[in-house]
Amino acid sequence: MRHVFFVVGCLLACAPSQQALPALVTAVDSDPAERIVHVALRAQVAQVRYGDGPSTAVWTYNGTVPGPLIEATVGDRLIVDFQNDLPEATTIHWHGVRVPNAMDGVALMENAILARSSFRYEFTLKDAGLFWFHPHVRADLQVRRGLYGLLRVRGHEEPAADHEEVLALADVKLQADGSLSEYLDDTSAMIGRQGPLALVNGAPHPVITLPSKAITRLRLVNTGNARYFDLSASGVQFLVAGTDGSQYVEPFLTDHVLLVPGERVDVFFRGPETGSTELISLPYERGHGTGTAAPVAVATLKFTAGTVSPVAGLPSAGSPVEPLAADGEPFRIALSEKSEAETVRFFVNGKQWPDVDRWLVPKGPHQFEVVNESEMDHPFHLHGFFFQVLSRDGQATPANRRVWKDTINVPAKSSLRAAANFDEAGRWLYHCHILEHAEAGMMGEIVVE
Ligand code: C2O
Ligand code: CU
């Protein structure tokens, strides 16, 4: 059994204006049948307030930022009746979810869903985990305006916890009148849009009340366009139990948890007896001086004696992820950037999307290699499939860190080799999940036949 010792440092008093963590709105399942989850999503303009400020015009799913949390169990059929009431076309991409190609919500193969029209998404949920959904049309702007929602798919065996929270991390930049700052200056074009105001479930710096002396599970997702959240809380050791598409066979302790845009992490910890501690995002150097920024206040974790009778302990083991055998030469995906005379452009194999050469593969397991030739880190995301990282810069991934990923950081001037089982035919995108980079060319397509 593992013991985690807590020293609750830096007890910051909660400012009176600090709001409690807003509850996520659960999407209403209109179908009473057991294995069917049938929900309605409407993309619409709405007004929200980020903290105490004036109201902000945002784009939402069902009127809130984040949009609803869809709850399901692995094996369920998910049906989403989607209505687009935005002034422009959009789609819903189910980030990390293994879907048939026509349900992937990219404007490639289905036409985008035009303003005032509708579309039914329907697929079976093959995997347990925390997923999220967002548009794939002008994603840099549409996501930042507020279009993102959550999907929690429970497995048949979940690690025990006394308390669980789903936390969607994001950030915004607001002008004095409350409106969103959307202007893409040179710095934001280079590093992506980052706002100074970090949001947790749509609230700036909320108080998250957790049970003391009990096991809390935090299911985290980074929905930000560009910010790397490197989370830490004085006195808290996090047990990392899982990530995008699987659990770790050996959960591991750490005092900081990095989430790159699009990525999910599943952490557990035992709350201290009482008190509170600040959850902060540490500066992270991902190129072009980003590491010199100040830490960002994310939330206050407040521990109170609750009514829960605590479960025995932290999860000790996940089921092992078998290595995927994939022979043959890896497909090479080289990422690069070029900034010249007022424009920053991003490339895959020397070309910009949609001119990037396609990779055609027969169905089955294949290897690929992501080579980051640029001066900054890029979070690489693959649609439709999970992959295993086989090695980084030639160093093999230890067996106890083998997991299924769909989004992974590729640090500047580094490379990784990965394998995926491309078992679903179709046209599948891969791209940098700094959405400004994807929109400026860093995106490619894999055709599985
Ligand atoms: Cu979450 Cu193609 O992206
Ligand atoms: Cu990038």
Coordinates of C-alpha atoms and ligand atoms in Angstrom, one line a residue:
M1 CA 0.0 0.0 0.0
R2 CA 1.2 3.4 -0.8
H3 CA 1.4 6.2 1.6
V4 CA 1.2 9.8 0.6
F5 CA 2.2 12.5 3.0
F6 CA 0.8 15.9 2.8
V7 CA 2.1 19.1 4.0
V8 CA -0.5 21.7 3.3
G9 CA 1.5 24.8 2.5
C10 CA 0.5 28.3 1.6
L11 CA -3.0 28.5 3.0
L12 CA -4.3 31.3 0.9
A13 CA -7.5 32.9 2.1
C14 CA -10.2 32.8 -0.4
A15 CA -11.0 36.2 -1.8
P16 CA -14.7 36.9 -1.2
S17 CA -15.4 37.1 -4.9
Q18 CA -14.0 33.6 -5.5
Q19 CA -16.8 31.4 -6.9
A20 CA -17.4 27.8 -6.2
L21 CA -16.6 25.3 -9.1
P22 CA -19.7 25.4 -11.3
A23 CA -21.4 22.0 -11.7
L24 CA -21.2 20.7 -15.3
V25 CA -24.6 20.4 -16.9
T26 CA -25.3 16.8 -17.6
A27 CA -26.8 16.2 -21.1
V28 CA -30.3 14.8 -20.8
D29 CA -30.7 11.2 -22.1
S30 CA -34.1 11.2 -23.8
D31 CA -34.1 7.4 -24.5
P32 CA -35.1 5.2 -21.6
A33 CA -33.4 2.1 -23.3
E34 CA -30.5 0.7 -21.3
R35 CA -27.7 0.9 -23.8
I36 CA -28.7 4.0 -25.7
V37 CA -27.8 7.5 -24.8
H38 CA -29.7 10.0 -26.9
V39 CA -29.0 13.6 -26.4
A40 CA -29.6 16.9 -28.2
L41 CA -26.9 19.5 -28.7
R42 CA -27.6 22.9 -30.1
A43 CA -24.7 25.3 -31.1
Q44 CA -25.9 28.8 -30.3
V45 CA -24.8 32.2 -29.4
A46 CA -25.2 33.0 -25.7
Q47 CA -24.0 35.4 -23.0
V48 CA -22.0 34.2 -20.0
R49 CA -20.1 35.9 -17.2
Y50 CA -16.5 34.9 -16.6
G51 CA -16.2 35.9 -12.9
D52 CA -17.3 39.3 -11.8
G53 CA -16.8 41.0 -15.1
P54 CA -19.4 42.3 -17.6
S55 CA -21.1 39.6 -19.7
T56 CA -19.3 38.1 -22.7
A57 CA -20.9 37.0 -26.0
V58 CA -19.9 33.4 -26.6
W59 CA -20.6 30.4 -28.8
T60 CA -21.9 27.5 -26.9
Y61 CA -23.4 24.0 -26.9
N62 CA -26.7 24.3 -25.2
G63 CA -26.0 27.8 -23.8
T64 CA -23.2 27.0 -21.4
V65 CA -19.4 27.1 -21.4
P66 CA -18.3 24.4 -21.3
G67 CA -21.1 22.6 -23.0
P68 CA -22.8 19.6 -21.4
L69 CA -21.2 16.6 -20.0
I70 CA -22.5 13.5 -21.8
E71 CA -22.5 10.5 -19.5
A72 CA -22.3 6.9 -20.9
T73 CA -21.0 3.5 -20.4
V74 CA -18.6 1.6 -22.6
G75 CA -20.6 -0.3 -25.3
D76 CA -23.5 2.2 -25.3
R77 CA -24.8 3.6 -28.5
L78 CA -24.5 7.4 -28.5
I79 CA -27.0 9.4 -30.6
V80 CA -26.6 13.1 -30.8
D81 CA -29.1 15.3 -32.6
F82 CA -27.2 18.3 -33.4
Q83 CA -28.7 21.6 -34.5
N84 CA -26.5 24.4 -35.7
D85 CA -27.9 27.8 -34.7
L86 CA -24.7 29.7 -35.2
P87 CA -24.2 32.3 -37.9
E88 CA -21.8 30.0 -39.7
A89 CA -21.0 26.4 -40.5
T90 CA -19.6 24.1 -37.9
T91 CA -19.1 20.4 -37.1
I92 CA -18.6 18.3 -34.0
H93 CA -15.4 16.3 -33.7
W94 CA -15.4 13.7 -31.0
H95 CA -11.8 14.0 -29.7
G96 CA -10.3 10.7 -28.9
V97 CA -13.4 8.7 -29.6
R98 CA -13.1 5.8 -32.1
V99 CA -15.9 6.5 -34.5
P100 CA -16.8 5.5 -38.0
N101 CA -15.2 7.9 -40.4
A102 CA -18.4 9.7 -41.4
M103 CA -19.0 10.6 -37.7
D104 CA -15.6 12.2 -37.2
G105 CA -16.9 15.7 -37.7
V106 CA -14.3 17.0 -40.0
A107 CA -15.3 19.0 -42.9
L108 CA -13.3 16.7 -45.3
M109 CA -15.8 14.0 -46.1
E110 CA -19.1 15.3 -44.9
N111 CA -20.0 18.8 -45.7
A112 CA -19.8 21.1 -42.8
I113 CA -23.1 21.6 -41.0
L114 CA -24.4 24.9 -42.3
A115 CA -26.0 27.5 -40.2
R116 CA -29.6 26.6 -39.3
S117 CA -29.2 23.0 -40.3
S118 CA -28.9 19.8 -38.4
F119 CA -27.0 16.5 -38.3
R120 CA -27.3 13.3 -36.4
Y121 CA -24.1 11.8 -35.0
E122 CA -24.5 8.2 -34.0
F123 CA -21.9 5.6 -33.0
T124 CA -21.1 2.9 -30.4
L125 CA -18.7 3.9 -27.6
K126 CA -15.9 1.4 -27.8
D127 CA -13.6 2.7 -25.1
A128 CA -13.9 4.0 -21.5
G129 CA -12.3 7.3 -20.7
L130 CA -12.8 11.0 -20.6
F131 CA -13.3 12.5 -24.0
W132 CA -14.3 15.9 -25.3
F133 CA -16.0 17.4 -28.3
H134 CA -15.4 20.5 -30.3
P135 CA -15.8 22.0 -33.8
H136 CA -13.4 21.2 -36.7
V137 CA -14.3 24.2 -38.8
R138 CA -12.2 27.3 -38.0
A139 CA -11.5 25.5 -34.8
D140 CA -9.1 28.1 -33.5
L141 CA -11.9 30.7 -33.3
Q142 CA -14.9 28.4 -32.7
V143 CA -13.3 26.5 -29.8
R144 CA -12.0 29.7 -28.1
R145 CA -15.4 31.3 -28.4
G146 CA -16.7 28.5 -26.1
L147 CA -17.6 25.5 -28.2
Y148 CA -16.4 22.5 -26.2
G149 CA -18.1 19.8 -24.2
L150 CA -17.3 16.7 -22.3
L151 CA -18.0 13.0 -22.7
R152 CA -17.3 10.6 -19.8
V153 CA -17.5 6.9 -20.8
R154 CA -17.4 4.7 -17.7
G155 CA -15.8 1.3 -18.0
H156 CA -17.2 -1.9 -16.4
E157 CA -14.4 -1.8 -13.9
E158 CA -13.4 1.7 -12.7
P159 CA -10.8 2.3 -9.9
A160 CA -12.6 3.2 -6.7
A161 CA -12.6 6.8 -5.4
D162 CA -14.6 8.6 -2.7
H163 CA -15.1 11.7 -4.9
E164 CA -14.7 12.4 -8.6
E165 CA -14.5 15.7 -10.5
V166 CA -14.3 16.3 -14.2
L167 CA -12.3 19.4 -14.8
A168 CA -12.1 21.1 -18.2
L169 CA -9.2 23.5 -18.3
A170 CA -9.2 26.5 -20.7
D171 CA -8.2 30.1 -20.8
V172 CA -9.5 33.3 -22.2
K173 CA -8.4 36.8 -23.0
L174 CA -11.2 39.4 -22.3
Q175 CA -11.3 43.0 -23.2
A176 CA -12.4 45.7 -20.7
D177 CA -16.0 45.5 -22.1
G178 CA -16.1 41.8 -21.5
S179 CA -15.8 40.8 -25.1
L180 CA -13.4 38.0 -26.2
S181 CA -10.2 39.2 -27.7
E182 CA -9.9 37.3 -30.9
Y183 CA -7.2 39.3 -32.6
L184 CA -4.3 37.2 -33.7
D185 CA -1.2 39.2 -33.1
D186 CA 2.3 37.9 -34.1
T187 CA 3.0 36.3 -30.8
S188 CA -0.3 34.5 -30.7
A189 CA 0.1 33.4 -34.3
M190 CA 3.4 31.9 -33.2
I191 CA 2.6 30.4 -29.9
G192 CA -1.2 30.1 -30.2
R193 CA -3.9 32.1 -28.5
Q194 CA -3.4 32.1 -24.7
G195 CA -5.4 34.1 -22.3
P196 CA -4.3 35.3 -18.9
L197 CA -7.5 34.1 -17.3
A198 CA -7.4 30.3 -16.7
L199 CA -10.9 28.7 -16.5
V200 CA -12.0 25.5 -14.8
N201 CA -15.4 24.4 -16.1
G202 CA -15.9 27.9 -17.3
A203 CA -15.0 29.7 -14.0
P204 CA -11.9 31.7 -13.4
H205 CA -10.0 30.6 -10.3
P206 CA -12.9 28.7 -8.6
V207 CA -12.9 27.0 -5.2
I208 CA -13.1 23.3 -5.6
T209 CA -14.3 21.7 -2.4
L210 CA -13.0 18.2 -1.8
P211 CA -13.4 15.7 1.0
S212 CA -10.5 15.6 3.5
K213 CA -8.7 12.3 4.2
A214 CA -10.5 10.6 1.3
I215 CA -9.5 9.6 -2.2
T216 CA -10.3 12.2 -4.9
R217 CA -10.2 11.4 -8.6
L218 CA -9.7 14.3 -10.9
R219 CA -10.4 13.7 -14.6
L220 CA -8.6 16.5 -16.3
V221 CA -8.8 17.7 -19.9
N222 CA -7.0 20.6 -21.5
T223 CA -9.4 22.3 -23.9
G224 CA -7.2 25.3 -24.3
N225 CA -6.1 26.4 -27.8
A226 CA -2.5 26.6 -26.9
R227 CA -1.7 26.8 -23.1
Y228 CA 0.3 23.9 -21.6
F229 CA -1.1 23.3 -18.1
D230 CA 1.6 22.0 -15.9
L231 CA -0.4 21.6 -12.7
S232 CA 0.9 21.5 -9.2
A233 CA -0.5 22.1 -5.8
S234 CA 1.7 22.6 -2.7
G235 CA 1.4 19.6 -0.4
V236 CA -0.4 17.4 -3.0
Q237 CA 1.2 14.4 -4.6
F238 CA -0.8 13.2 -7.6
L239 CA -1.1 9.5 -8.5
V240 CA -1.3 9.4 -12.3
A241 CA -3.5 6.4 -13.1
G242 CA -4.5 7.0 -16.7
T243 CA -4.4 9.1 -19.8
D244 CA -6.3 9.5 -23.1
G245 CA -7.2 5.9 -24.0
S246 CA -6.1 3.7 -21.2
Q247 CA -4.9 3.3 -17.6
Y248 CA -1.2 2.8 -16.6
V249 CA -0.4 -0.7 -15.5
E250 CA 1.6 0.9 -12.7
P251 CA 0.2 4.2 -11.6
F252 CA 2.9 6.6 -10.6
L253 CA 3.3 9.5 -8.2
T254 CA 4.3 13.0 -9.2
D255 CA 4.1 16.5 -7.9
H256 CA 3.1 18.1 -11.2
V257 CA 0.9 16.9 -14.1
L258 CA 1.4 18.2 -17.6
L259 CA -1.5 18.5 -19.9
V260 CA -0.9 19.7 -23.5
P261 CA -3.9 21.0 -25.5
G262 CA -6.4 18.2 -26.2
E263 CA -4.8 15.7 -23.7
R264 CA -6.5 14.0 -20.7
V265 CA -5.0 12.8 -17.5
D266 CA -6.7 10.8 -14.8
V267 CA -5.2 11.5 -11.3
F268 CA -5.9 10.3 -7.8
F269 CA -4.8 11.7 -4.4
R270 CA -5.7 11.5 -0.8
G271 CA -7.0 14.8 0.6
P272 CA -5.2 16.3 3.6
E273 CA -7.1 16.7 6.9
T274 CA -8.2 20.3 6.4
G275 CA -7.1 23.5 4.9
S276 CA -6.7 24.6 1.3
T277 CA -4.0 24.8 -1.3
E278 CA -3.6 26.5 -4.6
L279 CA -3.7 24.6 -7.8
I280 CA -1.3 26.5 -10.1
S281 CA 0.0 26.0 -13.7
L282 CA 3.7 26.3 -13.7
P283 CA 5.5 28.1 -16.5
Y284 CA 6.5 25.7 -19.2
E285 CA 9.1 26.3 -21.8
R286 CA 7.7 25.2 -25.1
G287 CA 9.8 27.5 -27.3
H288 CA 10.0 31.2 -28.1
G289 CA 10.4 32.2 -24.5
T290 CA 7.1 30.8 -23.2
G291 CA 8.8 29.4 -20.1
T292 CA 9.5 32.9 -18.7
A293 CA 5.8 33.6 -17.9
A294 CA 4.5 33.8 -14.4
P295 CA 2.7 30.8 -12.8
V296 CA -1.1 31.0 -13.4
A297 CA -3.6 30.5 -10.6
V298 CA -6.0 27.8 -11.7
A299 CA -8.2 27.0 -8.6
T300 CA -8.2 26.7 -4.9
L301 CA -8.5 23.2 -3.5
K302 CA -10.4 23.3 -0.2
F303 CA -10.6 20.2 1.9
T304 CA -13.5 19.7 4.3
A305 CA -14.5 16.8 6.5
G306 CA -17.3 15.2 4.6
T307 CA -19.7 12.4 5.1
V308 CA -17.8 10.0 2.9
S309 CA -16.5 6.8 4.4
P310 CA -13.2 6.6 2.6
V311 CA -12.3 3.6 0.3
A312 CA -9.2 1.8 1.3
G313 CA -6.6 3.5 -0.8
L314 CA -5.2 4.8 -4.0
P315 CA -5.6 2.5 -7.1
S316 CA -2.6 0.1 -7.3
A317 CA -2.7 -1.3 -10.8
G318 CA -4.4 -0.9 -14.2
S319 CA -4.7 -3.7 -16.7
P320 CA -1.6 -4.0 -18.9
V321 CA -1.5 -2.6 -22.4
E322 CA -0.2 -5.2 -24.7
P323 CA 2.5 -4.1 -27.1
L324 CA 1.2 -3.6 -30.7
A325 CA 3.3 -5.3 -33.3
A326 CA 3.6 -3.2 -36.4
D327 CA 6.3 -4.0 -39.0
G328 CA 7.5 -2.0 -41.9
E329 CA 9.1 1.4 -42.4
P330 CA 7.4 4.1 -40.3
F331 CA 5.6 6.9 -42.2
R332 CA 7.5 10.1 -41.5
I333 CA 5.7 13.2 -40.3
A334 CA 8.1 16.1 -40.1
L335 CA 6.8 19.3 -38.4
S336 CA 8.3 22.6 -39.2
E337 CA 7.6 26.3 -38.9
K338 CA 8.7 29.4 -40.9
S339 CA 8.1 33.0 -39.9
E340 CA 8.8 35.6 -42.5
A341 CA 7.4 39.1 -43.2
E342 CA 4.4 39.2 -40.9
T343 CA 3.2 35.6 -41.4
V344 CA 3.9 32.5 -39.4
R345 CA 3.4 29.3 -41.3
F346 CA 3.4 25.7 -40.2
F347 CA 4.3 22.7 -42.3
V348 CA 4.0 18.9 -42.4
N349 CA 6.7 17.4 -44.6
G350 CA 7.4 20.8 -46.1
K351 CA 3.9 21.5 -47.1
Q352 CA 0.9 23.2 -45.7
W353 CA -2.6 21.7 -45.2
P354 CA -4.4 20.9 -47.5
D355 CA -1.4 20.4 -49.8
V356 CA 0.3 17.9 -47.5
D357 CA 0.9 14.6 -49.2
R358 CA -1.5 11.9 -48.0
W359 CA -0.3 8.7 -46.4
L360 CA -2.2 5.7 -47.9
V361 CA -2.2 2.6 -45.9
P362 CA -4.0 -0.8 -46.0
K363 CA -6.1 -1.6 -42.9
G364 CA -3.9 -2.9 -40.0
P365 CA -1.1 -1.9 -37.7
H366 CA 1.5 0.5 -38.9
Q367 CA 4.2 2.6 -37.5
F368 CA 4.8 6.3 -37.9
E369 CA 7.4 8.8 -36.7
V370 CA 6.8 12.4 -35.7
V371 CA 9.9 14.5 -36.2
N372 CA 9.7 17.9 -34.7
E373 CA 12.2 20.1 -36.6
S374 CA 10.8 23.4 -35.3
E375 CA 11.9 25.6 -32.5
M376 CA 8.8 24.8 -30.3
D377 CA 6.9 21.9 -28.9
H378 CA 3.8 20.7 -30.7
P379 CA 1.0 18.5 -29.3
F380 CA 0.4 15.9 -31.9
H381 CA -3.1 14.6 -32.2
L382 CA -4.4 11.6 -34.3
H383 CA -8.0 11.2 -35.3
G384 CA -9.8 7.8 -35.2
F385 CA -7.2 5.7 -33.5
F386 CA -5.1 5.4 -30.3
F387 CA -1.4 4.9 -30.7
Q388 CA 1.4 3.6 -28.5
V389 CA 4.6 5.5 -28.3
L390 CA 7.3 3.0 -29.0
S391 CA 10.3 5.3 -28.4
R392 CA 11.4 8.9 -28.0
D393 CA 14.7 10.0 -29.6
G394 CA 15.5 6.3 -29.9
Q395 CA 14.8 5.5 -26.2
A396 CA 12.2 2.7 -25.9
T397 CA 9.1 3.4 -23.8
P398 CA 9.4 1.2 -20.6
A399 CA 6.6 -1.4 -20.5
N400 CA 5.1 0.1 -17.3
R401 CA 4.5 3.4 -19.2
R402 CA 2.9 1.9 -22.2
V403 CA -0.5 3.5 -22.8
W404 CA -2.9 4.3 -25.5
K405 CA -2.7 8.0 -26.5
D406 CA -4.4 10.2 -29.1
T407 CA -2.6 13.4 -28.2
I408 CA 1.0 13.7 -27.2
N409 CA 3.6 16.4 -26.8
V410 CA 6.5 16.3 -29.2
P411 CA 9.2 18.6 -27.8
A412 CA 11.1 21.0 -30.1
K413 CA 13.9 19.2 -31.9
S414 CA 12.8 15.8 -30.8
S415 CA 11.2 12.8 -32.4
L416 CA 9.0 9.9 -31.5
R417 CA 8.0 6.6 -33.0
A418 CA 4.5 5.2 -32.5
A419 CA 2.3 2.4 -33.7
A420 CA -1.5 2.3 -34.2
N421 CA -3.9 -0.2 -35.5
F422 CA -5.5 1.5 -38.4
D423 CA -8.5 -0.8 -38.4
E424 CA -11.2 1.6 -39.6
A425 CA -11.3 2.7 -43.3
G426 CA -11.6 6.3 -44.1
R427 CA -9.8 9.6 -44.3
W428 CA -8.3 10.5 -40.9
L429 CA -6.6 13.7 -39.9
Y430 CA -3.6 14.3 -37.7
H431 CA -2.5 17.7 -36.7
C432 CA -0.9 19.9 -34.0
H433 CA -3.6 20.6 -31.4
I434 CA -2.4 24.2 -31.0
L435 CA -5.4 25.2 -33.1
E436 CA -3.7 28.2 -34.6
H437 CA -0.9 25.9 -35.8
A438 CA -3.4 23.5 -37.4
E439 CA -5.2 26.3 -39.1
A440 CA -1.9 27.7 -40.3
G441 CA -1.0 24.4 -42.1
M442 CA 0.2 21.9 -39.5
M443 CA -2.3 19.1 -40.5
G444 CA -2.2 16.0 -42.7
E445 CA -4.4 13.1 -43.7
I446 CA -4.0 9.3 -43.5
V447 CA -6.2 7.3 -45.9
V448 CA -7.0 3.9 -44.6
E449 CA -8.4 1.5 -47.2
Ligands
C2O1 CU1 -9.4 17.8 -30.8 CU2 -8.7 17.3 -34.8 O1 -9.0 17.6 -32.8
CU2 CU 1.9 23.3 -32.9

